[in-house]
């Protein structure tokens, strides 16, 4: 009894194992089977069958093109080349396809080489089977698609572009090829969403300087001062100085130029011409006397009686007495002053004075007429320029003889009616003549400067005169 139970158990296990192996093989066989593009696996027939794209794809062909199914794919061809129309949307009933099982060997473990199903030609025989899924080509058309029968009986290419039988949209360009055509965009356009759109070449830096985008192309240009090169993209600097645009000097710069002016000129507002600089208007101290502007420069001029110094700006007095350029006689004495000269006649002492020297007259104490007169009169001459700053010390007088117990008083006795001068005593025996107010020349002033000597010990009072002649010259500067 025990043996029978063990035998029953072994038989049951063997049967379950066979079922399990069968299930695994079926699952592996069904899921590992693959087909090439355009075919699908039929589990019932355990083979790959063609996919009818003309029936399964929505609107596979555009316009007046007819969808023609083929093994593993489909074609789009003009309707007019076929003897029957093809309605993709009209339902048709086809019998279930049956194929010899031996035509498709079991490749449950995969394919060592591409699998090409051995499908019998549809509609090739009179036997039962589904109708063709593509139009039947007219037997009067011996040429392949894209060709037509010529007059000489040969097949010639159909120019779909010229016949306007192409399906290119208005923005595209039709290009005829052998047996067909292609749709493309012209240069300067690219295909975006089925439409040809202009390429903005300026965004990609095609031009070195300025870029203007135009439909299908672009145009490069250069900034002022540059010239477009032969490559129509890059620019080169123009040397404007070669055309002499400046009135004086020219300096070429990158993309432009700059005009320069010679010394003494300044650049005008137009940037090319030069205007003379009026140097004399810059300062009143450019020349000591008179400044005369000249083109690009200036010159200084001195008044009569002066000559130009080495610096070309200062004026120096011309000493006519030393140069001999005067009209004084031999009996006269030539006295030079700023800007001129004068001829001094020989000294003549008026009575009761007698000549003591060539420039001094004396009145003798023994002469009763001299009792109230200055003891001596000394003649001096000096020149003074107009516009001299004041106060100014211009002359000094001093006692030449000192007496015990004596003191001296200095004063202007005559000639100072305009009060342009005054005496300032600097010591017991000296004093200075001071110019207090400006004097405008030319003019001659004669001053009697008196020195009074007082001695109370011997009860003495006397005086001496310096007759100072001041030649005030005209201020030349």
CSV table of C-alpha atoms in Angstrom, one decimal:
chain,number,residue,atom,x,y,z
A,1,UNK,CA,0.0,0.0,0.0
A,2,UNK,CA,2.9,2.2,0.8
A,3,UNK,CA,4.5,1.5,-2.6
A,4,UNK,CA,1.3,2.5,-4.4
A,5,UNK,CA,1.1,5.8,-2.6
A,6,UNK,CA,4.7,6.6,-3.4
A,7,UNK,CA,4.1,5.7,-7.1
A,8,UNK,CA,1.1,7.9,-7.2
A,9,UNK,CA,3.0,10.8,-5.8
A,10,UNK,CA,5.8,10.4,-8.3
A,11,UNK,CA,3.3,10.3,-11.2
A,12,UNK,CA,1.6,13.5,-10.0
A,13,UNK,CA,4.8,15.4,-9.7
A,14,UNK,CA,5.9,14.4,-13.2
A,15,UNK,CA,2.7,15.6,-14.7
A,16,UNK,CA,2.9,19.0,-12.9
A,17,UNK,CA,6.5,19.5,-14.1
A,18,UNK,CA,5.5,18.9,-17.7
A,19,UNK,CA,2.7,21.5,-17.5
A,20,UNK,CA,5.1,24.0,-16.0
A,21,UNK,CA,7.7,23.5,-18.7
A,22,UNK,CA,5.0,23.9,-21.4
A,23,UNK,CA,3.7,27.1,-19.9
A,24,UNK,CA,7.2,28.6,-19.7
A,25,UNK,CA,7.9,27.7,-23.3
A,26,UNK,CA,4.7,29.2,-24.5
A,27,UNK,CA,5.3,32.4,-22.6
A,28,UNK,CA,8.9,32.6,-23.8
A,29,UNK,CA,7.9,31.8,-27.4
A,30,UNK,CA,5.1,34.5,-27.4
A,31,UNK,CA,7.0,37.3,-25.8
A,32,UNK,CA,10.5,36.9,-27.4
A,33,UNK,CA,9.2,36.9,-31.0
A,34,UNK,CA,10.2,40.2,-32.9
A,35,UNK,CA,9.5,41.5,-36.4
A,36,UNK,CA,11.2,44.0,-38.6
A,37,UNK,CA,9.7,47.5,-39.2
A,38,UNK,CA,6.5,47.4,-41.1
A,39,UNK,CA,5.4,44.0,-39.8
A,40,UNK,CA,3.6,42.8,-36.7
A,41,UNK,CA,3.6,39.4,-35.0
A,42,UNK,CA,0.4,37.3,-35.3
A,43,UNK,CA,0.2,35.0,-32.2
A,44,UNK,CA,-2.5,32.8,-33.7
A,45,UNK,CA,-0.5,32.3,-36.9
A,46,UNK,CA,2.8,32.4,-35.0
A,47,UNK,CA,4.3,34.5,-37.8
A,48,UNK,CA,5.0,38.1,-38.9
A,49,UNK,CA,2.4,39.8,-41.1
A,50,UNK,CA,2.6,43.1,-43.0
A,51,UNK,CA,1.1,46.3,-41.5
A,52,UNK,CA,-1.3,48.1,-43.9
A,53,UNK,CA,-0.2,51.7,-43.1
A,54,UNK,CA,-2.7,53.1,-45.6
A,55,UNK,CA,-5.5,51.8,-43.3
A,56,UNK,CA,-3.9,52.3,-39.9
A,57,UNK,CA,-2.2,55.7,-40.3
A,58,UNK,CA,-4.3,58.8,-40.3
A,59,UNK,CA,-3.8,60.7,-43.6
A,60,UNK,CA,-0.4,59.2,-44.5
A,61,UNK,CA,-0.3,61.0,-47.9
A,62,UNK,CA,-1.0,64.7,-48.6
A,63,UNK,CA,-2.9,66.4,-51.4
A,64,UNK,CA,-3.6,64.5,-54.5
A,65,UNK,CA,-1.3,61.6,-53.6
A,66,UNK,CA,-2.5,58.1,-53.3
A,67,UNK,CA,-1.3,55.8,-50.5
A,68,UNK,CA,-0.1,52.4,-51.8
A,69,UNK,CA,0.7,49.7,-49.3
A,70,UNK,CA,3.8,47.5,-49.7
A,71,UNK,CA,5.3,44.7,-47.7
A,72,UNK,CA,7.0,46.4,-44.8
A,73,UNK,CA,6.0,50.0,-45.9
A,74,UNK,CA,3.9,52.2,-48.2
A,75,UNK,CA,4.2,54.7,-51.1
A,76,UNK,CA,2.5,58.0,-52.0
A,77,UNK,CA,1.9,58.2,-55.7
A,78,UNK,CA,-0.3,60.5,-57.9
A,79,UNK,CA,-3.8,59.2,-58.4
A,80,UNK,CA,-3.9,59.9,-62.1
A,81,UNK,CA,-1.3,57.1,-62.8
A,82,UNK,CA,-3.6,54.3,-61.7
A,83,UNK,CA,-6.7,52.6,-63.1
A,84,UNK,CA,-8.6,52.6,-59.9
A,85,UNK,CA,-9.0,55.0,-57.1
A,86,UNK,CA,-8.2,54.1,-53.5
A,87,UNK,CA,-10.5,55.2,-50.7
A,88,UNK,CA,-8.6,54.9,-47.5
A,89,UNK,CA,-11.6,55.5,-45.4
A,90,UNK,CA,-14.0,53.0,-47.2
A,91,UNK,CA,-14.3,49.8,-45.1
A,92,UNK,CA,-13.6,46.6,-46.8
A,93,UNK,CA,-14.1,43.0,-45.6
A,94,UNK,CA,-11.2,40.7,-46.1
A,95,UNK,CA,-11.1,37.0,-45.1
A,96,UNK,CA,-8.7,36.0,-42.4
A,97,UNK,CA,-5.3,35.5,-44.0
A,98,UNK,CA,-3.8,32.0,-43.9
A,99,UNK,CA,-0.2,31.3,-44.7
A,100,UNK,CA,1.6,28.0,-44.9
A,101,UNK,CA,3.0,27.4,-41.5
A,102,UNK,CA,6.2,26.0,-43.0
A,103,UNK,CA,6.9,29.4,-44.7
A,104,UNK,CA,7.7,30.9,-41.3
A,105,UNK,CA,10.0,28.7,-39.3
A,106,UNK,CA,9.8,28.8,-35.6
A,107,UNK,CA,12.4,31.1,-34.3
A,108,UNK,CA,11.4,31.2,-30.6
A,109,UNK,CA,15.0,31.7,-29.6
A,110,UNK,CA,15.5,34.8,-31.9
A,111,UNK,CA,16.9,35.4,-35.3
A,112,UNK,CA,20.5,35.1,-36.3
A,113,UNK,CA,19.8,37.3,-39.4
A,114,UNK,CA,17.1,39.8,-40.3
A,115,UNK,CA,13.8,38.2,-40.7
A,116,UNK,CA,12.0,38.7,-44.1
A,117,UNK,CA,8.6,37.1,-44.2
A,118,UNK,CA,7.8,35.0,-47.2
A,119,UNK,CA,4.5,36.5,-48.0
A,120,UNK,CA,2.8,35.4,-51.2
A,121,UNK,CA,1.9,38.1,-53.6
A,122,UNK,CA,-1.5,39.4,-52.8
A,123,UNK,CA,-4.0,38.9,-55.6
A,124,UNK,CA,-1.5,37.1,-57.7
A,125,UNK,CA,-3.6,34.0,-58.2
A,126,UNK,CA,-7.3,33.3,-58.6
A,127,UNK,CA,-7.5,31.6,-55.3
A,128,UNK,CA,-9.2,33.1,-52.3
A,129,UNK,CA,-7.5,35.8,-50.3
A,130,UNK,CA,-7.8,39.5,-49.4
A,131,UNK,CA,-7.9,42.1,-52.1
A,132,UNK,CA,-4.9,44.3,-52.8
A,133,UNK,CA,-4.5,47.2,-50.4
A,134,UNK,CA,-3.0,49.4,-53.2
A,135,UNK,CA,-4.2,50.5,-56.6
A,136,UNK,CA,-3.4,48.4,-59.6
A,137,UNK,CA,-1.0,50.2,-61.9
A,138,UNK,CA,-2.5,50.6,-65.3
A,139,UNK,CA,-1.0,48.1,-67.8
A,140,UNK,CA,-0.7,51.0,-70.3
A,141,UNK,CA,2.1,52.6,-68.2
A,142,UNK,CA,5.3,50.7,-68.7
A,143,UNK,CA,7.5,53.2,-66.8
A,144,UNK,CA,8.2,53.3,-63.1
A,145,UNK,CA,6.9,56.0,-60.8
A,146,UNK,CA,8.3,59.4,-61.6
A,147,UNK,CA,8.9,58.6,-65.3
A,148,UNK,CA,6.7,58.8,-68.3
A,149,UNK,CA,6.8,57.3,-71.8
A,150,UNK,CA,8.5,59.5,-74.3
A,151,UNK,CA,7.8,60.0,-78.0
A,152,UNK,CA,10.7,57.6,-78.8
A,153,UNK,CA,9.2,54.9,-76.6
A,154,UNK,CA,11.8,55.4,-73.7
A,155,UNK,CA,11.0,56.5,-70.2
A,156,UNK,CA,11.8,60.1,-69.4
A,157,UNK,CA,11.8,61.8,-66.0
A,158,UNK,CA,8.7,63.8,-65.0
A,159,UNK,CA,9.6,67.3,-63.9
A,160,UNK,CA,7.1,67.7,-61.1
A,161,UNK,CA,8.4,71.2,-60.4
A,162,UNK,CA,7.8,72.5,-63.9
A,163,UNK,CA,4.4,70.6,-64.1
A,164,UNK,CA,3.5,72.1,-60.7
A,165,UNK,CA,2.4,68.7,-59.6
A,166,UNK,CA,4.6,68.9,-56.5
A,167,UNK,CA,3.4,69.2,-52.9
A,168,UNK,CA,5.9,71.9,-51.8
A,169,UNK,CA,4.3,74.7,-49.8
A,170,UNK,CA,4.5,78.3,-51.2
A,171,UNK,CA,7.5,79.2,-49.0
A,172,UNK,CA,9.5,76.2,-50.3
A,173,UNK,CA,11.4,75.7,-53.5
A,174,UNK,CA,10.8,72.6,-55.6
A,175,UNK,CA,13.9,70.8,-56.8
A,176,UNK,CA,13.4,68.1,-59.5
A,177,UNK,CA,15.3,64.9,-59.0
A,178,UNK,CA,15.4,61.7,-61.1
A,179,UNK,CA,12.1,60.0,-60.6
A,180,UNK,CA,10.9,62.6,-58.0
A,181,UNK,CA,11.5,65.9,-56.4
A,182,UNK,CA,12.5,67.5,-53.1
A,183,UNK,CA,11.2,70.5,-51.3
A,184,UNK,CA,13.8,72.8,-49.9
A,185,UNK,CA,14.3,76.4,-48.7
A,186,UNK,CA,16.4,78.9,-50.6
A,187,UNK,CA,19.6,80.3,-49.3
A,188,UNK,CA,19.0,82.6,-46.4
A,189,UNK,CA,16.0,80.6,-45.1
A,190,UNK,CA,15.6,77.6,-42.9
A,191,UNK,CA,12.7,75.2,-42.4
A,192,UNK,CA,10.7,75.9,-39.2
A,193,UNK,CA,7.4,74.1,-38.6
A,194,UNK,CA,7.1,73.2,-42.3
A,195,UNK,CA,7.6,76.9,-43.3
A,196,UNK,CA,10.7,78.6,-44.7
A,197,UNK,CA,11.6,81.4,-42.4
A,198,UNK,CA,14.2,84.1,-43.0
A,199,UNK,CA,17.6,83.6,-41.2
A,200,UNK,CA,18.7,86.7,-39.3
A,201,UNK,CA,22.3,86.5,-40.2
A,202,UNK,CA,23.1,89.7,-38.2
A,203,UNK,CA,22.5,87.7,-34.9
A,204,UNK,CA,25.5,85.6,-35.7
A,205,UNK,CA,28.1,88.3,-36.2
A,206,UNK,CA,28.6,87.8,-39.9
A,207,UNK,CA,29.6,91.5,-40.3
A,208,UNK,CA,32.5,93.1,-38.5
A,209,UNK,CA,30.7,96.4,-37.9
A,210,UNK,CA,27.2,97.2,-39.2
A,211,UNK,CA,24.8,94.6,-40.4
A,212,UNK,CA,21.3,95.0,-42.0
A,213,UNK,CA,19.2,91.9,-42.3
A,214,UNK,CA,17.2,91.6,-45.5
A,215,UNK,CA,14.8,88.7,-46.6
A,216,UNK,CA,17.0,85.8,-47.5
A,217,UNK,CA,20.2,87.6,-47.0
A,218,UNK,CA,22.1,90.3,-45.2
A,219,UNK,CA,24.1,93.4,-46.0
A,220,UNK,CA,27.3,94.5,-44.3
A,221,UNK,CA,28.4,98.1,-44.1
A,222,UNK,CA,31.1,100.1,-42.2
A,223,UNK,CA,31.1,103.0,-39.9
A,224,UNK,CA,32.2,106.4,-41.1
A,225,UNK,CA,36.0,106.3,-41.6
A,226,UNK,CA,36.1,102.7,-42.7
A,227,UNK,CA,35.8,101.0,-46.1
A,228,UNK,CA,34.2,97.6,-46.8
A,229,UNK,CA,36.7,95.0,-47.9
A,230,UNK,CA,36.4,92.7,-50.9
A,231,UNK,CA,34.9,90.0,-48.7
A,232,UNK,CA,31.9,92.2,-48.1
A,233,UNK,CA,32.1,91.5,-44.4
A,234,UNK,CA,35.2,93.1,-42.8
A,235,UNK,CA,36.2,96.8,-42.8
A,236,UNK,CA,39.5,98.6,-43.1
A,237,UNK,CA,40.5,102.0,-41.9
A,238,UNK,CA,40.5,104.9,-44.4
A,239,UNK,CA,43.5,107.2,-44.3
A,240,UNK,CA,41.6,110.5,-44.7
A,241,UNK,CA,44.9,112.4,-44.6
A,242,UNK,CA,45.7,111.2,-48.2
A,243,UNK,CA,43.0,113.6,-49.5
A,244,UNK,CA,44.5,116.6,-47.5
A,245,UNK,CA,41.3,117.6,-45.6
A,246,UNK,CA,43.2,119.8,-43.2
A,247,UNK,CA,44.5,123.3,-43.9
A,248,UNK,CA,47.7,122.7,-41.9
A,249,UNK,CA,48.6,119.3,-40.4
A,250,UNK,CA,46.7,116.0,-40.5
A,251,UNK,CA,46.9,113.0,-38.1
A,252,UNK,CA,45.1,109.8,-39.2
A,253,UNK,CA,43.4,107.9,-36.4
A,254,UNK,CA,41.5,104.5,-36.4
A,255,UNK,CA,38.2,105.3,-38.2
A,256,UNK,CA,38.8,109.0,-38.3
A,257,UNK,CA,41.4,111.8,-38.5
A,258,UNK,CA,42.5,114.8,-36.6
A,259,UNK,CA,43.7,118.2,-37.9
A,260,UNK,CA,46.5,120.0,-36.2
A,261,UNK,CA,47.5,123.6,-36.5
A,262,UNK,CA,50.9,125.3,-36.6
A,263,UNK,CA,52.1,127.3,-33.7
A,264,UNK,CA,50.2,130.5,-33.4
A,265,UNK,CA,47.0,129.1,-34.8
A,266,UNK,CA,44.0,127.3,-33.3
A,267,UNK,CA,41.6,124.8,-34.8
A,268,UNK,CA,38.3,126.3,-36.1
A,269,UNK,CA,34.9,125.0,-35.3
A,270,UNK,CA,34.7,123.0,-38.6
A,271,UNK,CA,37.6,120.9,-37.3
A,272,UNK,CA,39.7,121.3,-40.5
A,273,UNK,CA,40.7,124.9,-40.9
A,274,UNK,CA,43.0,126.9,-38.6
A,275,UNK,CA,42.5,130.5,-37.3
A,276,UNK,CA,45.2,132.8,-36.3
A,277,UNK,CA,45.6,133.3,-32.5
A,278,UNK,CA,45.7,136.9,-31.4
A,279,UNK,CA,48.4,136.5,-28.8
A,280,UNK,CA,48.3,140.2,-28.0
A,281,UNK,CA,44.8,139.8,-26.5
A,282,UNK,CA,46.0,137.2,-24.1
A,283,UNK,CA,47.9,139.6,-21.8
A,284,UNK,CA,48.8,143.2,-21.5
A,285,UNK,CA,52.3,142.3,-20.4
A,286,UNK,CA,53.3,140.3,-23.4
A,287,UNK,CA,55.2,143.3,-24.7
A,288,UNK,CA,56.6,146.1,-22.7
A,289,UNK,CA,55.2,148.7,-25.1
A,290,UNK,CA,53.1,147.8,-28.1
A,291,UNK,CA,52.1,144.3,-29.2
A,292,UNK,CA,51.3,143.8,-32.9
A,293,UNK,CA,49.6,140.5,-33.9
A,294,UNK,CA,50.9,138.8,-37.0
A,295,UNK,CA,49.7,135.5,-38.7
A,296,UNK,CA,50.8,132.8,-36.4
A,297,UNK,CA,52.8,135.0,-34.2
A,298,UNK,CA,53.2,138.6,-32.8
A,299,UNK,CA,55.8,141.3,-32.6
A,300,UNK,CA,56.6,144.0,-30.0
A,301,UNK,CA,57.3,147.6,-31.1
A,302,UNK,CA,59.0,150.3,-29.1
A,303,UNK,CA,58.2,154.0,-29.2
A,304,UNK,CA,60.5,156.6,-30.6
A,305,UNK,CA,63.6,157.0,-28.4
A,306,UNK,CA,63.7,153.3,-27.5
A,307,UNK,CA,65.1,150.2,-29.1
A,308,UNK,CA,64.1,146.5,-28.8
A,309,UNK,CA,66.0,144.5,-26.2
A,310,UNK,CA,67.4,141.1,-26.9
A,311,UNK,CA,64.4,139.3,-25.5
A,312,UNK,CA,62.2,140.8,-28.3
A,313,UNK,CA,59.7,142.2,-25.8
A,314,UNK,CA,61.4,144.7,-23.6
A,315,UNK,CA,62.3,148.3,-24.7
A,316,UNK,CA,65.5,150.0,-23.7
A,317,UNK,CA,66.1,153.8,-23.8
A,318,UNK,CA,68.1,154.9,-26.8
A,319,UNK,CA,70.9,157.2,-25.4
A,320,UNK,CA,71.1,159.7,-28.2
A,321,UNK,CA,73.8,161.6,-26.4
A,322,UNK,CA,76.1,158.6,-26.4
A,323,UNK,CA,75.2,157.4,-29.9
A,324,UNK,CA,75.7,160.9,-31.3
A,325,UNK,CA,72.2,160.8,-32.8
A,326,UNK,CA,71.3,164.3,-31.5
A,327,UNK,CA,71.1,167.8,-32.7
A,328,UNK,CA,73.0,169.5,-29.9
A,329,UNK,CA,75.7,172.0,-30.8
A,330,UNK,CA,79.2,171.8,-29.5
A,331,UNK,CA,78.5,174.6,-27.1
A,332,UNK,CA,75.5,172.8,-25.7
A,333,UNK,CA,75.4,169.9,-23.4
A,334,UNK,CA,73.3,166.8,-24.5
A,335,UNK,CA,71.1,165.5,-21.7
A,336,UNK,CA,69.5,162.1,-22.2
A,337,UNK,CA,66.2,161.1,-20.6
A,338,UNK,CA,63.8,158.2,-21.1
A,339,UNK,CA,62.6,158.2,-24.7
A,340,UNK,CA,64.5,161.4,-25.8
A,341,UNK,CA,67.1,164.0,-25.1
A,342,UNK,CA,67.5,167.8,-24.6
A,343,UNK,CA,70.3,170.2,-25.4
A,344,UNK,CA,71.3,172.3,-22.4
A,345,UNK,CA,72.7,175.7,-23.0
A,346,UNK,CA,75.9,176.8,-21.2
A,347,UNK,CA,75.4,178.1,-17.7
A,348,UNK,CA,74.7,181.8,-17.3
A,349,UNK,CA,74.6,183.2,-13.8
A,350,UNK,CA,72.2,186.1,-13.3
A,351,UNK,CA,73.6,189.1,-11.3
A,352,UNK,CA,74.5,189.4,-8.5
A,353,UNK,CA,75.6,185.8,-9.0
A,354,UNK,CA,78.9,184.9,-10.5
A,355,UNK,CA,79.8,181.6,-12.1
A,356,UNK,CA,81.7,179.4,-9.7
A,357,UNK,CA,81.8,176.3,-11.9
A,358,UNK,CA,80.1,175.0,-15.0
A,359,UNK,CA,77.0,174.1,-12.9
A,360,UNK,CA,77.1,176.5,-9.9
A,361,UNK,CA,76.6,180.2,-9.3
A,362,UNK,CA,77.7,182.0,-6.1
A,363,UNK,CA,76.6,185.3,-4.6
A,364,UNK,CA,79.4,186.7,-2.5
A,365,UNK,CA,78.8,187.8,1.0
A,366,UNK,CA,80.8,190.9,0.4
A,367,UNK,CA,78.2,192.1,-2.1
A,368,UNK,CA,75.4,193.9,-0.3
A,369,UNK,CA,73.0,192.7,-2.9
A,370,UNK,CA,73.6,189.1,-1.9
A,371,UNK,CA,72.6,189.7,1.8
A,372,UNK,CA,69.1,188.3,1.3
A,373,UNK,CA,70.0,185.8,-1.4
A,374,UNK,CA,71.0,182.2,-1.2
A,375,UNK,CA,74.7,181.8,-1.0
A,376,UNK,CA,75.0,179.3,-3.9
A,377,UNK,CA,72.8,177.9,-6.6
A,378,UNK,CA,73.7,174.4,-7.8
A,379,UNK,CA,72.1,173.3,-11.1
A,380,UNK,CA,71.1,169.6,-11.4
A,381,UNK,CA,69.0,167.7,-14.0
A,382,UNK,CA,67.1,164.5,-13.8
A,383,UNK,CA,64.6,162.5,-15.8
A,384,UNK,CA,61.3,161.0,-14.5
A,385,UNK,CA,58.9,158.6,-16.3
A,386,UNK,CA,55.2,159.2,-16.4
A,387,UNK,CA,53.2,156.8,-14.4
A,388,UNK,CA,55.9,156.0,-11.9
A,389,UNK,CA,54.5,154.5,-8.7
A,390,UNK,CA,54.2,156.8,-5.7
A,391,UNK,CA,55.4,157.6,-3.2
A,392,UNK,CA,58.9,157.3,-4.6
A,393,UNK,CA,62.3,158.7,-3.4
A,394,UNK,CA,63.7,160.5,-6.4
A,395,UNK,CA,66.5,162.9,-5.2
A,396,UNK,CA,68.7,163.3,-2.1
A,397,UNK,CA,70.5,166.5,-0.9
A,398,UNK,CA,73.0,166.7,1.9
A,399,UNK,CA,75.1,169.4,3.6
A,400,UNK,CA,78.7,169.1,2.6
A,401,UNK,CA,80.1,171.3,5.4
A,402,UNK,CA,79.2,170.9,9.1
A,403,UNK,CA,79.5,173.7,11.6
A,404,UNK,CA,79.5,173.2,15.4
A,405,UNK,CA,76.2,174.2,16.9
A,406,UNK,CA,74.5,174.5,13.5
A,407,UNK,CA,71.4,172.6,12.3
A,408,UNK,CA,69.9,172.4,8.8
A,409,UNK,CA,66.4,172.8,7.4
A,410,UNK,CA,65.4,171.3,4.0
A,411,UNK,CA,62.4,172.6,2.1
A,412,UNK,CA,61.0,173.1,-1.4
A,413,UNK,CA,61.2,176.9,-2.1
A,414,UNK,CA,59.5,177.0,-5.5
A,415,UNK,CA,58.2,175.0,-8.4
A,416,UNK,CA,55.9,172.7,-6.4
A,417,UNK,CA,52.7,174.5,-7.2
A,418,UNK,CA,50.9,171.2,-7.9
A,419,UNK,CA,52.2,169.7,-4.7
A,420,UNK,CA,53.5,166.6,-6.5
A,421,UNK,CA,56.7,166.6,-4.2
A,422,UNK,CA,57.6,167.0,-0.6
A,423,UNK,CA,60.9,166.9,1.4
A,424,UNK,CA,61.5,164.3,4.0
A,425,UNK,CA,64.5,164.9,6.3
A,426,UNK,CA,66.4,161.7,6.9
A,427,UNK,CA,69.1,163.0,9.2
A,428,UNK,CA,70.5,166.2,10.7
A,429,UNK,CA,72.4,167.0,7.5
A,430,UNK,CA,70.3,165.3,4.7
A,431,UNK,CA,66.9,165.0,3.2
A,432,UNK,CA,65.1,163.2,0.4
A,433,UNK,CA,62.8,164.6,-2.3
A,434,UNK,CA,59.8,162.4,-2.5
A,435,UNK,CA,57.4,162.1,-5.5
A,436,UNK,CA,53.9,162.1,-3.8
A,437,UNK,CA,51.6,162.1,-6.9
A,438,UNK,CA,51.9,160.6,-10.4
A,439,UNK,CA,53.0,163.1,-13.1
A,440,UNK,CA,51.9,162.8,-16.6
A,441,UNK,CA,54.4,163.8,-19.3
A,442,UNK,CA,55.9,165.0,-21.3
A,443,UNK,CA,56.7,168.1,-19.2
A,444,UNK,CA,59.6,169.9,-17.6
A,445,UNK,CA,59.5,170.9,-13.9
A,446,UNK,CA,62.1,173.2,-12.2
A,447,UNK,CA,62.3,172.8,-8.4
A,448,UNK,CA,64.3,175.0,-6.1
A,449,UNK,CA,65.4,172.8,-3.2
A,450,UNK,CA,66.6,174.9,-0.3
A,451,UNK,CA,68.9,174.0,2.5
A,452,UNK,CA,68.8,176.6,5.4
A,453,UNK,CA,71.8,176.6,7.8
A,454,UNK,CA,71.1,178.0,11.3
A,455,UNK,CA,73.7,178.5,14.0
A,456,UNK,CA,72.4,180.2,17.1
A,457,UNK,CA,75.9,180.3,18.7
A,458,UNK,CA,77.2,182.8,16.3
A,459,UNK,CA,73.7,184.0,15.3
A,460,UNK,CA,74.1,182.9,11.6
A,461,UNK,CA,71.4,182.0,9.1
A,462,UNK,CA,72.2,181.3,5.5
A,463,UNK,CA,70.9,179.1,2.6
A,464,UNK,CA,71.9,177.3,-0.5
A,465,UNK,CA,69.7,176.3,-3.5
A,466,UNK,CA,69.7,173.2,-5.7
A,467,UNK,CA,67.9,174.1,-8.8
A,468,UNK,CA,66.6,170.7,-10.0
A,469,UNK,CA,65.2,170.5,-13.5
A,470,UNK,CA,63.0,167.4,-13.9
A,471,UNK,CA,62.3,166.2,-17.4
A,472,UNK,CA,59.1,164.1,-17.2
A,473,UNK,CA,59.0,161.7,-20.2
A,474,UNK,CA,55.8,160.3,-21.7
A,475,UNK,CA,55.0,156.9,-20.2
A,476,UNK,CA,55.7,154.5,-23.1
A,477,UNK,CA,54.5,151.3,-21.5
